[in-house]
Coordinates of C-alpha atoms in Angstrom, one line a residue:
X1125 CA 179.8 3.3 12.9
X1126 CA 178.4 3.5 9.4
X1127 CA 174.8 2.6 8.9
X1128 CA 174.0 -0.3 6.6
X1129 CA 172.6 0.8 3.3
X1130 CA 168.8 0.7 3.2
X1131 CA 166.8 -1.4 0.8
X1132 CA 164.3 0.0 -1.7
X1133 CA 161.4 -1.0 0.5
X1134 CA 162.9 0.7 3.5
X1135 CA 163.5 3.9 1.6
X1136 CA 160.0 4.0 0.2
X1137 CA 157.8 2.6 3.0
X1138 CA 156.8 6.0 4.3
X1139 CA 156.0 7.6 1.0
X1140 CA 152.4 8.5 0.5
X1141 CA 150.8 6.9 -2.5
X1142 CA 147.9 8.1 -4.6
X1143 CA 144.8 5.9 -4.8
X1144 CA 144.6 5.9 -8.6
X1145 CA 144.0 2.4 -10.0
X1146 CA 145.1 2.1 -13.6
X1147 CA 142.9 -1.0 -14.0
X1148 CA 139.8 1.2 -13.8
X1149 CA 139.1 3.3 -17.0
X1150 CA 137.3 6.1 -15.1
X1151 CA 140.3 6.7 -12.8
X1152 CA 142.7 6.5 -15.7
X1153 CA 140.8 9.3 -17.5
X1154 CA 140.8 11.4 -14.4
X1155 CA 144.6 10.9 -14.1
X1156 CA 145.1 11.8 -17.8
X1157 CA 143.1 15.0 -17.4
X1158 CA 145.1 16.0 -14.3
X1159 CA 148.4 15.0 -16.0
X1160 CA 147.5 17.1 -19.1
X1161 CA 146.8 20.2 -16.9
X1162 CA 150.0 19.8 -14.9
X1163 CA 152.2 19.4 -17.9
X1164 CA 150.7 22.4 -19.7
X1165 CA 150.7 24.6 -16.6
X1166 CA 154.4 23.8 -15.9
X1167 CA 155.5 23.8 -19.6
X1168 CA 157.0 20.3 -19.4
X1169 CA 157.0 19.6 -23.1
X1170 CA 159.4 20.1 -26.1
X1171 CA 158.0 20.8 -29.5
X1172 CA 159.6 18.7 -32.3
X1173 CA 158.3 19.2 -35.8
X1174 CA 154.9 20.5 -34.5
X1175 CA 154.4 17.7 -32.0
X1176 CA 154.6 17.9 -28.2
X1177 CA 156.9 15.5 -26.4
X1178 CA 156.8 15.4 -22.6
X1179 CA 160.0 16.0 -20.7
X1180 CA 161.2 13.5 -18.1
X1181 CA 159.7 15.7 -15.3
X1182 CA 156.2 15.1 -16.7
X1183 CA 156.8 11.4 -16.9
X1184 CA 158.0 11.4 -13.2
X1185 CA 154.8 13.2 -12.2
X1186 CA 152.6 10.7 -13.9
X1187 CA 154.5 7.9 -12.2
X1188 CA 154.4 9.5 -8.8
X1189 CA 150.6 9.8 -9.0
X1190 CA 150.5 6.0 -9.4
X1191 CA 153.1 5.3 -6.7
X1192 CA 155.7 4.3 -9.3
X1193 CA 159.2 5.7 -8.6
X1194 CA 162.5 5.3 -10.6
X1195 CA 165.5 3.5 -9.1
X1196 CA 168.8 4.0 -10.8
X1197 CA 170.5 0.6 -10.9
X1198 CA 173.7 1.7 -12.4
X1199 CA 175.5 4.2 -14.6
X1200 CA 178.5 2.6 -16.4
X1201 CA 181.3 4.3 -18.2
X1202 CA 181.6 2.7 -21.6
X1203 CA 183.9 5.3 -23.1
X1204 CA 186.7 4.7 -25.6
X1205 CA 189.8 6.8 -26.4
X1206 CA 187.8 8.5 -29.2
X1207 CA 184.5 8.9 -27.4
X1208 CA 183.1 9.7 -24.0
X1209 CA 180.0 7.5 -23.4
X1210 CA 177.9 6.4 -20.5
X1211 CA 175.1 3.8 -20.2
X1212 CA 172.5 3.9 -17.5
X1213 CA 169.8 1.4 -16.3
X1214 CA 166.7 2.5 -14.3
X1215 CA 164.0 0.2 -12.8
X1216 CA 160.5 1.3 -11.8
X1217 CA 159.3 0.3 -8.4
X1218 CA 155.6 0.1 -7.5
X1219 CA 155.3 1.4 -3.9
X1220 CA 151.8 -0.1 -3.3
X1221 CA 152.7 -3.6 -4.3
X1222 CA 156.4 -3.6 -3.5
X1223 CA 157.4 -4.9 -6.9
X1224 CA 159.4 -3.8 -9.9
X1225 CA 157.1 -3.0 -12.8
X1226 CA 159.5 -1.8 -15.5
X1227 CA 163.0 -0.9 -16.6
X1228 CA 164.8 1.2 -19.1
X1229 CA 168.3 1.5 -20.6
X1230 CA 169.9 4.6 -22.3
X1231 CA 173.2 5.9 -23.4
X1232 CA 174.7 9.4 -23.9
X1233 CA 177.8 10.3 -25.9
X1234 CA 179.8 13.4 -26.7
X1235 CA 179.8 12.3 -30.3
X1236 CA 176.1 13.3 -30.5
X1237 CA 175.2 16.5 -32.2
X1238 CA 175.5 19.5 -29.9
X1239 CA 177.4 17.5 -27.2
X1240 CA 180.9 17.8 -28.4
X1241 CA 182.0 20.1 -25.5
X1242 CA 179.9 18.5 -22.7
X1243 CA 181.8 17.7 -19.6
X1244 CA 181.8 14.1 -18.3
X1245 CA 179.3 14.7 -15.5
X1246 CA 176.8 16.1 -18.0
X1247 CA 177.1 13.1 -20.3
X1248 CA 176.6 10.7 -17.3
X1249 CA 173.6 12.7 -16.1
X1250 CA 171.9 12.7 -19.5
X1251 CA 172.3 9.0 -19.8
X1252 CA 170.5 8.6 -16.4
X1253 CA 167.8 11.1 -17.4
X1254 CA 167.1 9.3 -20.6
X1255 CA 167.0 5.9 -18.8
X1256 CA 164.3 7.3 -16.4
X1257 CA 162.2 8.6 -19.3
X1258 CA 162.7 5.3 -21.2
X1259 CA 161.6 3.2 -18.2
X1260 CA 158.4 5.3 -17.7
X1261 CA 157.7 5.2 -21.4
X1262 CA 157.8 1.4 -21.4
X1263 CA 155.2 1.4 -18.6
X1264 CA 153.1 4.5 -18.9
X1265 CA 153.1 5.6 -22.6
X1266 CA 149.4 5.0 -22.9
X1267 CA 148.6 7.4 -20.1
X1268 CA 150.7 10.1 -21.7
X1269 CA 148.9 9.5 -25.0
X1270 CA 145.5 9.7 -23.2
X1271 CA 146.7 13.1 -21.8
X1272 CA 147.1 14.3 -25.4
X1273 CA 150.9 14.1 -25.9
X1274 CA 153.3 12.0 -27.9
X1275 CA 154.2 8.7 -26.1
X1276 CA 157.9 9.2 -26.3
X1277 CA 160.1 11.2 -23.8
X1278 CA 161.5 14.4 -25.2
X1279 CA 165.0 13.3 -24.1
X1280 CA 164.7 10.2 -26.2
X1281 CA 163.7 12.3 -29.2
X1282 CA 166.8 14.3 -28.7
X1283 CA 168.8 11.1 -28.9
X1284 CA 167.0 9.7 -32.0
X1285 CA 167.3 12.9 -34.0
X1286 CA 171.0 13.3 -33.7
X1287 CA 172.6 13.3 -37.1
X1288 CA 176.1 13.9 -38.4
X1289 CA 176.4 17.4 -39.5
X1290 CA 177.1 17.6 -43.2
X1291 CA 179.0 20.7 -44.5
X1292 CA 177.0 22.6 -47.1
X1293 CA 178.6 22.5 -50.5
X1294 CA 180.5 25.7 -51.4
X1295 CA 178.5 27.9 -53.8
X1296 CA 179.6 27.5 -57.3
X1297 CA 180.2 30.7 -59.2
X1298 CA 178.0 31.0 -62.3
X1299 CA 179.9 30.4 -65.4
X1300 CA 179.2 32.4 -68.6
X1301 CA 177.5 30.4 -71.3
X1302 CA 179.4 30.4 -74.5
X1303 CA 177.5 32.1 -77.3
X1304 CA 177.4 28.9 -79.4
X1305 CA 175.6 27.1 -76.6
X1306 CA 172.8 29.5 -76.1
X1307 CA 169.5 28.1 -77.3
X1308 CA 167.4 30.1 -79.7
X1309 CA 164.6 30.4 -77.1
X1310 CA 167.0 31.9 -74.6
X1311 CA 168.1 34.8 -76.9
X1312 CA 166.3 38.0 -76.1
X1313 CA 164.0 39.3 -78.8
X1314 CA 165.9 42.5 -79.2
X1315 CA 169.1 40.5 -79.9
X1316 CA 167.4 38.5 -82.6
X1317 CA 166.5 41.7 -84.4
X1318 CA 170.1 42.9 -84.5
X1319 CA 172.4 41.0 -86.9
X1320 CA 175.7 39.8 -85.4
X1321 CA 178.8 41.8 -86.3
X1322 CA 180.2 40.4 -89.6
X1323 CA 183.5 38.6 -89.4
X1324 CA 186.2 39.9 -91.7
X1325 CA 188.1 36.9 -92.8
X1326 CA 191.6 37.0 -94.2
X1327 CA 191.7 38.6 -97.6
X1328 CA 192.9 36.8 -100.8
X1329 CA 196.2 38.8 -100.7
X1330 CA 196.8 37.8 -97.1
X1331 CA 196.2 34.1 -97.9
X1332 CA 198.6 34.3 -100.9
X1333 CA 201.3 35.9 -98.7
X1334 CA 200.8 33.2 -96.0
X1335 CA 201.1 30.4 -98.7
X1336 CA 204.2 32.1 -100.1
X1337 CA 205.9 32.2 -96.7
X1338 CA 204.9 28.6 -96.0
X1339 CA 206.7 27.4 -99.1
X1340 CA 210.0 28.7 -97.7
X1341 CA 212.5 25.8 -97.3
X1342 CA 213.0 26.5 -93.5
X1343 CA 209.3 25.9 -92.8
X1344 CA 208.7 22.3 -91.9
X1345 CA 206.0 20.2 -93.5
X1346 CA 204.0 19.8 -90.2
X1347 CA 204.0 23.5 -89.7
X1348 CA 202.9 24.1 -93.3
X1349 CA 200.1 21.4 -93.0
X1350 CA 198.8 22.8 -89.8
X1351 CA 198.6 26.4 -91.1
X1352 CA 197.0 25.4 -94.4
X1353 CA 194.2 23.4 -92.6
X1354 CA 193.2 26.5 -90.6
X1355 CA 193.9 29.2 -93.2
X1356 CA 190.2 29.7 -94.1
X1357 CA 189.3 30.2 -90.4
X1358 CA 191.6 33.2 -90.0
X1359 CA 190.2 36.7 -89.8
X1360 CA 192.2 39.7 -91.0
X1361 CA 193.8 40.4 -87.6
X1362 CA 195.0 36.8 -87.1
X1363 CA 196.2 36.7 -90.7
X1364 CA 198.4 39.7 -90.0
X1365 CA 199.7 38.0 -86.8
X1366 CA 200.4 34.7 -88.8
X1367 CA 202.3 36.6 -91.5
X1368 CA 204.4 38.4 -88.9
X1369 CA 205.3 35.1 -87.1
X1370 CA 206.2 33.3 -90.3
X1371 CA 208.5 36.1 -91.4
X1372 CA 210.2 36.2 -88.0
X1373 CA 210.6 32.4 -88.0
X1374 CA 212.2 32.5 -91.5
X1375 CA 214.5 35.3 -90.5
X1376 CA 215.6 33.6 -87.2
X1377 CA 216.2 30.3 -89.0
X1378 CA 218.1 31.8 -91.9
X1379 CA 220.3 33.8 -89.5
X1380 CA 220.9 30.7 -87.5
X1381 CA 222.0 28.7 -90.5
X1382 CA 224.4 31.5 -91.5
X1383 CA 226.0 31.6 -88.1
X1384 CA 226.4 27.8 -88.0
X1385 CA 228.0 28.0 -91.4

């Protein structure tokens, strides 16, 4: 025959309870000192940005010294097709007075940073752990503060500091600055002392040859206008290239007309 499930009072009636009375300041200070030593000796803290946050084991120790134990009420699967997620509720039971003195809710999801590959049992377990810490935090945060630590469970800080990872922008290759955009103050002193190489613009004879070729009947007016607008910007090398292209264009067009005839 299966035994009937035991109630919370039946489970905890034989548990020994400490005599600390949190209503008395002197006993509270004694508990805070004992708690601080226990947490330090057993390394039950997590450092976050230079501050010490007590792990759930430290909170459980503080509660046990006062006869306050956690009772897991439920752990519910609230997952969706895109997310594995569990919610837990924990209540705190005062063994000396036989009453519930606090509660805490918490969730855990595989969407959180660093938990993408957690198995289901680990997600469920973390939700429960966080709920225990949250319940004690609601009831005993001031004692943890009196012990010299931050009044937030370390597991809750882990939950609050989850952020979506943002990919760092790809490094942009430095682009050379065009010479015309360099400010005078950025030009090295030695460069200022050396004159820039002179530009050898197209000679008068080159310009006359270009104009002569542009006046050929096979050269269109738009081509002639475009070339004349830029003729004074041509250097000697580009003038040579322009003359060669004009001659080739004239030859090609004349030969084409002869073939067509």
